[in-house]
Tab-separated table of C-alpha atoms in Angstrom:
chain	number	residue	atom	x	y	z
N	1	MET	CA	0.966	18.427	8.138
N	2	THR	CA	-0.339	19.935	4.936
N	3	GLY	CA	-2.013	18.187	2.019
N	4	PRO	CA	-1.839	14.941	0.028
N	5	GLU	CA	0.839	14.397	-2.573
N	6	ALA	CA	-0.075	15.709	-6.020
N	7	GLY	CA	-1.413	13.189	-8.520
N	8	ALA	CA	0.217	11.956	-11.697
N	9	ALA	CA	0.489	14.075	-14.821
N	10	THR	CA	-2.522	13.909	-17.106
N	11	LEU	CA	-2.490	11.128	-19.687
N	12	PRO	CA	-4.825	10.757	-22.674
N	13	THR	CA	-8.431	9.764	-22.112
N	14	HIS	CA	-9.339	6.407	-23.613
N	15	ALA	CA	-12.638	5.027	-24.886
N	16	ILE	CA	-13.859	1.887	-23.131
N	17	SER	CA	-16.532	-0.453	-24.497
N	18	THR	CA	-17.872	-3.500	-22.719
N	19	GLY	CA	-19.009	-5.561	-25.687
N	20	ASP	CA	-22.636	-5.479	-24.531
N	21	GLY	CA	-23.490	-1.962	-25.669
N	22	ARG	CA	-22.104	-0.011	-22.717
N	23	SER	CA	-19.322	2.530	-23.175
N	24	PHE	CA	-17.546	5.263	-21.219
N	25	GLU	CA	-14.338	7.301	-21.091
N	26	CYS	CA	-11.448	6.615	-18.713
N	27	GLY	CA	-8.665	9.105	-18.025
N	28	SER	CA	-5.243	8.762	-16.457
N	29	THR	CA	-6.341	9.543	-12.912
N	30	ASP	CA	-9.009	6.843	-12.798
N	31	THR	CA	-9.175	3.092	-12.714
N	32	LEU	CA	-11.481	1.218	-15.053
N	33	LEU	CA	-13.936	0.612	-12.211
N	34	ARG	CA	-14.134	4.191	-10.997
N	35	ALA	CA	-14.465	5.599	-14.507
N	36	ALA	CA	-17.390	3.249	-15.130
N	37	LEU	CA	-19.115	4.259	-11.901
N	38	ARG	CA	-18.522	7.969	-12.513
N	39	ALA	CA	-20.185	7.545	-15.905
N	40	GLY	CA	-23.204	5.897	-14.282
N	41	VAL	CA	-22.300	2.457	-15.648
N	42	ALA	CA	-23.242	-0.106	-13.005
N	43	ALA	CA	-20.326	-2.497	-12.498
N	44	THR	CA	-19.909	-5.305	-9.991
N	45	TYR	CA	-17.536	-4.448	-7.135
N	46	GLU	CA	-17.210	-4.446	-3.364
N	47	CYS	CA	-14.030	-3.140	-1.719
N	48	ASN	CA	-12.620	-0.923	-4.526
N	49	SER	CA	-9.100	-1.591	-3.240
N	50	GLY	CA	-7.948	-4.927	-4.667
N	51	GLY	CA	-8.792	-7.199	-1.753
N	52	CYS	CA	-12.081	-8.910	-2.549
N	53	GLY	CA	-11.763	-9.914	-6.218
N	54	THR	CA	-15.388	-9.031	-6.990
N	55	CYS	CA	-14.544	-6.724	-9.912
N	56	LYS	CA	-12.664	-9.297	-12.018
N	57	PHE	CA	-12.881	-8.781	-15.765
N	58	THR	CA	-11.280	-9.945	-19.003
N	59	LEU	CA	-9.525	-7.634	-21.442
N	60	THR	CA	-10.821	-8.380	-24.948
N	61	SER	CA	-8.689	-5.860	-26.818
N	62	GLY	CA	-6.362	-2.993	-25.969
N	63	GLU	CA	-3.747	-2.545	-23.275
N	64	MET	CA	-4.126	-2.143	-19.499
N	65	HIS	CA	-1.683	-1.156	-16.767
N	66	GLN	CA	-2.041	-2.895	-13.395
N	67	LEU	CA	-1.534	-0.646	-10.378
N	68	ASP	CA	-0.948	-3.692	-8.180
N	69	PRO	CA	-0.266	-6.866	-10.195
N	70	ASP	CA	-0.107	-8.854	-6.943
N	71	ALA	CA	-3.414	-7.645	-5.469
N	72	ALA	CA	-4.894	-10.152	-3.020
N	73	GLY	CA	-8.153	-10.342	-4.975
N	74	LEU	CA	-6.482	-12.205	-7.865
N	75	THR	CA	-5.596	-15.872	-7.435
N	76	PRO	CA	-2.845	-17.587	-9.447
N	77	ARG	CA	-5.615	-19.330	-11.397
N	78	ASP	CA	-7.217	-15.958	-12.193
N	79	LYS	CA	-3.909	-14.704	-13.560
N	80	ARG	CA	-3.428	-17.801	-15.722
N	81	LYS	CA	-6.888	-17.191	-17.195
N	82	GLY	CA	-6.037	-13.570	-17.959
N	83	LYS	CA	-8.322	-12.059	-15.334
N	84	MET	CA	-7.711	-8.539	-14.056
N	85	LEU	CA	-9.254	-6.351	-11.354
N	86	ALA	CA	-11.165	-3.321	-12.597
N	87	CYS	CA	-10.218	-1.420	-9.432
N	88	GLN	CA	-6.509	-1.909	-10.207
N	89	SER	CA	-6.575	-1.372	-13.989
N	90	VAL	CA	-5.730	1.836	-15.868
N	91	PRO	CA	-6.160	1.770	-19.680
N	92	LEU	CA	-3.180	2.688	-21.842
N	93	THR	CA	-5.201	2.558	-25.080
N	94	ASP	CA	-8.829	2.364	-26.166
N	95	CYS	CA	-10.087	-0.977	-24.836
N	96	GLU	CA	-12.882	-3.488	-25.058
N	97	VAL	CA	-13.537	-5.372	-21.833
N	98	ALA	CA	-15.853	-8.074	-20.538
N	99	LEU	CA	-17.021	-6.193	-17.453
N	100	GLN	CA	-19.671	-7.796	-15.287
N	101	ALA	CA	-22.748	-5.593	-14.873
N	102	GLY	CA	-23.627	-4.625	-11.318
N	103	ASP	CA	-26.883	-3.856	-9.554
N	104	ALA	CA	-29.157	-1.267	-11.120
N	105	TRP	CA	-28.318	2.330	-10.229
N	106	PHE	CA	-30.555	3.709	-7.478
N	107	ALA	CA	-32.495	6.850	-8.369
N	108	ASP	CA	-31.117	8.727	-5.337
N	109	GLN	CA	-27.596	7.308	-5.621
N	110	SER	CA	-24.810	9.782	-6.384
N	111	THR	CA	-22.068	8.995	-8.867
N	112	PRO	CA	-18.646	9.116	-7.186
N	113	GLY	CA	-16.477	12.202	-7.485
N	114	VAL	CA	-13.244	13.590	-6.068
N	115	ARG	CA	-13.117	16.601	-3.770
N	116	SER	CA	-10.627	18.069	-1.326
N	117	GLY	CA	-11.729	18.311	2.306
N	118	ARG	CA	-10.139	19.728	5.416
N	119	VAL	CA	-10.199	18.289	8.916
N	120	THR	CA	-12.596	20.423	10.956
N	121	ARG	CA	-13.230	18.213	13.998
N	122	VAL	CA	-11.625	15.210	15.686
N	123	ARG	CA	-12.389	13.223	18.820
N	124	HIS	CA	-11.326	9.874	20.233
N	125	LEU	CA	-14.106	7.330	20.737
N	126	THR	CA	-11.736	4.745	22.251
N	127	HIS	CA	-7.983	4.347	22.705
N	128	ASP	CA	-7.572	3.434	19.015
N	129	LEU	CA	-10.777	4.611	17.306
N	130	ARG	CA	-10.925	8.229	16.187
N	131	GLU	CA	-13.854	10.152	14.751
N	132	MET	CA	-12.793	12.652	12.090
N	133	THR	CA	-14.995	15.202	10.326
N	134	LEU	CA	-13.901	16.588	6.963
N	135	THR	CA	-15.537	19.615	5.364
N	136	ALA	CA	-15.466	19.965	1.576
N	137	PRO	CA	-17.076	22.408	-0.869
N	138	GLY	CA	-20.608	21.520	-1.934
N	139	ALA	CA	-23.059	19.078	-0.448
N	140	ALA	CA	-21.963	15.731	0.988
N	141	GLU	CA	-24.070	13.382	-1.121
N	142	PHE	CA	-24.097	9.696	-0.252
N	143	LEU	CA	-26.416	7.012	1.077
N	144	PRO	CA	-26.247	5.886	4.735
N	145	GLY	CA	-23.772	3.005	4.913
N	146	GLN	CA	-21.596	3.944	1.929
N	147	PHE	CA	-17.831	4.564	1.974
N	148	ALA	CA	-15.202	6.794	0.374
N	149	MET	CA	-11.559	6.381	-0.606
N	150	LEU	CA	-9.342	8.746	1.402
N	151	THR	CA	-5.828	9.951	0.572
N	152	VAL	CA	-4.195	11.538	3.612
N	153	PRO	CA	-1.081	13.706	3.986
N	154	GLY	CA	1.994	11.848	5.124
N	155	ALA	CA	0.838	8.465	3.796
N	156	PRO	CA	3.350	6.387	1.830
N	157	ILE	CA	3.516	6.984	-1.905
N	158	HIS	CA	2.467	4.199	-4.272
N	159	ARG	CA	4.396	4.282	-7.554
N	160	GLY	CA	2.106	2.066	-9.585
N	161	SER	CA	0.997	4.704	-12.104
N	162	PRO	CA	1.440	3.946	-15.806
N	163	ASP	CA	4.152	6.622	-16.089
N	164	GLY	CA	5.769	5.836	-12.739
N	165	ALA	CA	4.511	9.064	-11.183
N	166	PRO	CA	3.662	8.918	-7.461
N	167	ARG	CA	0.122	8.221	-6.307
N	168	GLY	CA	-0.935	8.800	-2.726
N	169	LEU	CA	-1.817	5.591	-0.899
N	170	GLU	CA	-5.598	5.330	-0.391
N	171	ARG	CA	-7.789	3.548	2.101
N	172	ALA	CA	-11.529	2.874	2.123
N	173	TYR	CA	-13.413	4.317	5.107
N	174	SER	CA	-17.162	4.470	5.664
N	175	MET	CA	-19.061	7.600	6.553
N	176	SER	CA	-20.741	7.586	9.966
N	177	ASN	CA	-22.907	10.669	9.465
N	178	LEU	CA	-25.774	11.376	7.066
N	179	PRO	CA	-25.788	13.197	3.724
N	180	ASN	CA	-25.947	16.943	4.254
N	181	ASP	CA	-25.750	20.299	2.512
N	182	ASP	CA	-22.850	21.468	4.710
N	183	GLY	CA	-20.228	19.354	2.954
N	184	GLN	CA	-19.404	17.362	6.101
N	185	TRP	CA	-18.004	13.852	5.732
N	186	GLN	CA	-17.546	12.064	9.063
N	187	PHE	CA	-15.485	8.908	9.569
N	188	GLN	CA	-14.668	6.613	12.505
N	189	ILE	CA	-11.240	5.139	11.848
N	190	LYS	CA	-9.531	2.435	13.895
N	191	ARG	CA	-5.760	2.152	14.176
N	192	VAL	CA	-4.600	-1.058	12.511
N	193	PRO	CA	-1.300	-2.423	13.890
N	194	GLY	CA	1.299	-1.798	11.208
N	195	GLY	CA	-1.224	0.043	9.043
N	196	ALA	CA	0.320	2.550	6.634
N	197	VAL	CA	-2.615	4.989	6.766
N	198	SER	CA	-4.746	4.344	9.858
N	199	GLY	CA	-1.963	5.280	12.275
N	200	ILE	CA	-1.587	8.659	10.585
N	201	VAL	CA	-5.327	9.313	10.795
N	202	VAL	CA	-5.667	8.249	14.431
N	203	ASP	CA	-2.474	9.819	15.772
N	204	ASP	CA	-1.262	12.591	13.473
N	205	LEU	CA	-3.962	14.384	11.470
N	206	ASP	CA	-4.643	17.896	12.735
N	207	ILE	CA	-7.390	20.468	12.282
N	208	GLY	CA	-6.898	22.127	8.900
N	209	ASP	CA	-5.083	19.224	7.233
N	210	GLU	CA	-6.221	18.455	3.708
N	211	VAL	CA	-7.598	15.029	2.747
N	212	LEU	CA	-8.742	13.888	-0.697
N	213	ILE	CA	-12.195	12.283	-0.672
N	214	ASP	CA	-13.248	10.035	-3.561
N	215	GLY	CA	-16.767	8.688	-3.299
N	216	PRO	CA	-19.343	7.624	-2.508
N	217	TYR	CA	-18.996	3.893	-3.113
N	218	GLY	CA	-20.622	0.778	-1.693
N	219	HIS	CA	-23.783	-1.303	-1.941
N	220	ALA	CA	-24.452	-1.958	1.767
N	221	HIS	CA	-26.486	1.195	2.199
N	222	LEU	CA	-29.833	1.656	3.915
N	223	LYS	CA	-32.669	0.257	1.806
N	224	ASP	CA	-36.158	1.686	1.560
N	225	SER	CA	-37.902	-1.599	2.363
N	226	GLY	CA	-40.041	-0.653	5.363
N	227	ARG	CA	-38.639	-3.605	7.325
N	228	ASP	CA	-37.144	-3.619	10.816
N	229	ILE	CA	-33.362	-3.928	10.811
N	230	VAL	CA	-30.473	-5.717	12.474
N	231	VAL	CA	-27.003	-4.161	12.298
N	232	VAL	CA	-23.858	-6.145	13.070
N	233	ALA	CA	-20.508	-4.374	13.413
N	234	GLY	CA	-17.019	-5.410	14.365
N	235	GLY	CA	-14.160	-2.999	15.036
N	236	SER	CA	-14.042	-0.197	12.485
N	237	GLY	CA	-17.253	-1.529	10.958
N	238	LEU	CA	-19.042	0.632	13.512
N	239	ALA	CA	-19.079	3.722	11.261
N	240	PRO	CA	-21.376	2.535	8.440
N	241	MET	CA	-23.738	0.903	10.916
N	242	VAL	CA	-24.028	4.188	12.827
N	243	SER	CA	-24.897	5.886	9.538
N	244	VAL	CA	-27.520	3.237	8.727
N	245	VAL	CA	-29.130	3.568	12.163
N	246	ARG	CA	-29.115	7.358	11.942
N	247	GLY	CA	-30.636	7.147	8.483
N	248	LEU	CA	-33.466	4.908	9.639
N	249	ALA	CA	-34.180	7.217	12.595
N	250	GLU	CA	-34.684	10.113	10.158
N	251	ARG	CA	-37.403	8.366	8.177
N	252	ALA	CA	-41.068	9.201	8.545
N	253	ASP	CA	-41.929	5.664	9.699
N	254	ALA	CA	-39.085	5.457	12.247
N	255	VAL	CA	-41.531	5.416	15.168
N	256	ASP	CA	-42.768	2.044	13.895
N	257	ARG	CA	-39.356	0.482	13.241
N	258	ARG	CA	-37.228	-1.768	15.456
N	259	ILE	CA	-33.439	-1.933	15.537
N	260	ASP	CA	-31.224	-4.651	17.021
N	261	PHE	CA	-27.606	-3.442	17.173
N	262	TYR	CA	-24.807	-6.022	17.629
N	263	TYR	CA	-21.259	-4.793	18.209
N	264	GLY	CA	-18.177	-6.918	18.805
N	265	GLY	CA	-14.690	-5.939	19.968
N	266	ARG	CA	-11.631	-7.519	21.509
N	267	THR	CA	-11.742	-5.968	24.990
N	268	PRO	CA	-14.064	-3.811	27.134
N	269	VAL	CA	-12.124	-0.650	26.219
N	270	ASP	CA	-13.206	-1.166	22.594
N	271	MET	CA	-16.887	-0.780	23.448
N	272	CYS	CA	-18.387	2.567	22.386
N	273	ALA	CA	-21.645	1.833	20.561
N	274	ILE	CA	-23.982	2.858	23.391
N	275	GLU	CA	-23.603	6.574	22.562
N	276	PHE	CA	-24.999	6.051	19.077
N	277	VAL	CA	-27.791	3.731	20.194
N	278	ASP	CA	-28.939	6.254	22.797
N	279	GLU	CA	-28.905	8.963	20.120
N	280	VAL	CA	-31.819	7.336	18.252
N	281	ARG	CA	-33.628	5.672	21.159
N	282	ASP	CA	-36.454	8.230	21.330
N	283	ARG	CA	-37.060	8.238	17.578
N	284	VAL	CA	-37.683	4.560	16.847
N	285	ALA	CA	-40.140	2.008	18.201
N	286	ARG	CA	-37.389	0.024	19.915
N	287	VAL	CA	-33.621	-0.281	19.824
N	288	GLU	CA	-31.599	-2.954	21.601
N	289	LEU	CA	-27.814	-3.093	21.926
N	290	VAL	CA	-25.850	-6.322	22.367
N	291	GLU	CA	-22.075	-6.029	22.815
N	292	ALA	CA	-19.554	-8.851	23.154
N	293	VAL	CA	-15.802	-9.018	23.734
N	294	SER	CA	-13.749	-11.792	22.174
N	295	MET	CA	-10.836	-11.810	24.656
N	296	ASP	CA	-11.240	-14.159	27.614
N	297	ASP	CA	-9.818	-12.188	30.550
N	298	ALA	CA	-11.545	-12.704	33.871
N	299	ASP	CA	-9.841	-9.632	35.335
N	300	ASP	CA	-11.041	-7.059	32.798
N	301	GLY	CA	-14.307	-6.312	34.626
N	302	TRP	CA	-16.540	-7.201	31.678
N	303	THR	CA	-19.922	-8.595	32.725
N	304	GLY	CA	-21.475	-8.916	29.276
N	305	PRO	CA	-21.262	-11.721	26.709
N	306	ARG	CA	-17.893	-13.103	25.617
N	307	GLY	CA	-17.058	-14.623	22.268
N	308	PHE	CA	-17.609	-13.685	18.663
N	309	ILE	CA	-20.579	-11.466	17.983
N	310	HIS	CA	-22.189	-13.706	15.345
N	311	ALA	CA	-22.706	-16.434	17.957
N	312	LEU	CA	-25.266	-14.234	19.731
N	313	ILE	CA	-27.582	-13.753	16.750
N	314	ASP	CA	-30.491	-16.181	16.698
N	315	HIS	CA	-34.232	-16.427	16.125
N	316	ASP	CA	-34.650	-16.507	19.912
N	317	THR	CA	-32.829	-13.199	20.379
N	318	VAL	CA	-34.174	-11.269	17.374
N	319	ASP	CA	-37.919	-11.149	16.793
N	320	GLY	CA	-38.843	-11.799	13.169
N	321	LEU	CA	-35.233	-12.256	12.076
N	322	ALA	CA	-36.143	-13.725	8.688
N	323	ASP	CA	-38.225	-10.653	7.864
N	324	ARG	CA	-35.556	-8.089	8.796
N	325	ASP	CA	-33.027	-6.253	6.682
N	326	ILE	CA	-29.607	-7.158	8.082
N	327	TYR	CA	-26.586	-4.876	7.646
N	328	ILE	CA	-23.064	-6.102	8.427
N	329	ALA	CA	-19.684	-4.340	8.449
N	330	GLY	CA	-16.297	-5.390	9.714
N	331	PRO	CA	-13.264	-7.551	8.959
N	332	PRO	CA	-13.789	-10.195	6.241
N	333	MET	CA	-13.587	-13.156	8.652
N	334	MET	CA	-16.258	-11.662	10.904
N	335	THR	CA	-18.500	-10.654	8.028
N	336	ASP	CA	-18.233	-14.056	6.364
N	337	ALA	CA	-19.015	-15.820	9.651
N	338	VAL	CA	-22.147	-13.719	10.173
N	339	VAL	CA	-23.371	-14.294	6.617
N	340	ARG	CA	-22.765	-18.052	6.818
N	341	LYS	CA	-24.720	-18.336	10.052
N	342	LEU	CA	-27.613	-16.217	8.787
N	343	VAL	CA	-27.974	-18.141	5.532
N	344	LEU	CA	-26.958	-21.703	6.392
N	345	GLU	CA	-28.159	-21.994	9.997
N	346	LEU	CA	-30.942	-19.438	10.341
N	347	GLY	CA	-32.433	-19.544	6.852
N	348	VAL	CA	-32.284	-15.810	6.159
N	349	SER	CA	-32.623	-14.868	2.494
N	350	THR	CA	-29.508	-13.400	0.907
N	351	ASP	CA	-31.767	-10.671	-0.514
N	352	ASN	CA	-32.140	-9.321	3.041
N	353	ILE	CA	-28.402	-9.295	3.837
N	354	HIS	CA	-26.250	-6.265	3.017
N	355	TYR	CA	-22.573	-6.104	3.938
N	356	ASP	CA	-19.205	-4.430	3.497
N	357	ARG	CA	-15.991	-6.317	4.159
N	358	PHE	CA	-13.032	-4.190	5.257
N	359	PHE	CA	-9.814	-5.457	3.623
């Protein structure tokens, strides 16, 4: 394998204004959302790939091209009301948009950029979960828990560009390592049955292959609150939670901090979190790991809890739950179930809950 497909030919850069005093430029290779974030304009978003619908906006004037007019994040009602997704919109002219402002930009938060990395290390964590390290020029600047958009060689081509030129199919994957000056971006990627990209990453990528990295993105990063933490991961949601735990273990007050790590998978062969818990055990006050499998198979040899991982989280199992920062990553159904239980049943403030849903 070699490198990703070349991008579309350059189109004019267009001026974007939001109607509330914010403005930025957007070129042909960017969506409205990414151009805003690259310019340091805080905009509301979550998945950056059309699935969640968080980045909905209204076009006040001008013309927009939709990369995916049928993106799952837009309902039929949204379309009737003229809503669009900023992560799927490329301006064809200067535009004015009603773009919802996002959280304030963190002082140590890097604006997203595009760089080319090469695969320098791979290893299998389980039968369908592969850890891949990419090395790119310059420092790898991100916050623990953030993600990047990856374009890999051999992935299907998406022809949604304004001029019909091919665009490499992207996927969002979270970093599992920490920011570093060596330009290393590490990911833990799970094969999704029928997935157009994950199968290539898990089964086909080789040392030396080129991958485009666009990031960092994401709000579910480690906060500087001084609180103990709970991390909850399901499936490929392991990667950002490993990064969060590693980030906490690096802090000066780590020896006073407690971590409760919950990890859920389908079967015993999916369990691999213990390696990363043991990695930080001597650097924090306490770390506990709870793993559960959802498949009910009496012959699989599993002696731990069975069921969905959110069912195991309770005030009785986590000391001071209401005063913790809680980080969650995994499939949308799992993430939503955890958040509902924390807020509606356990009375945890939404201010203390930070999550990424993987669409």
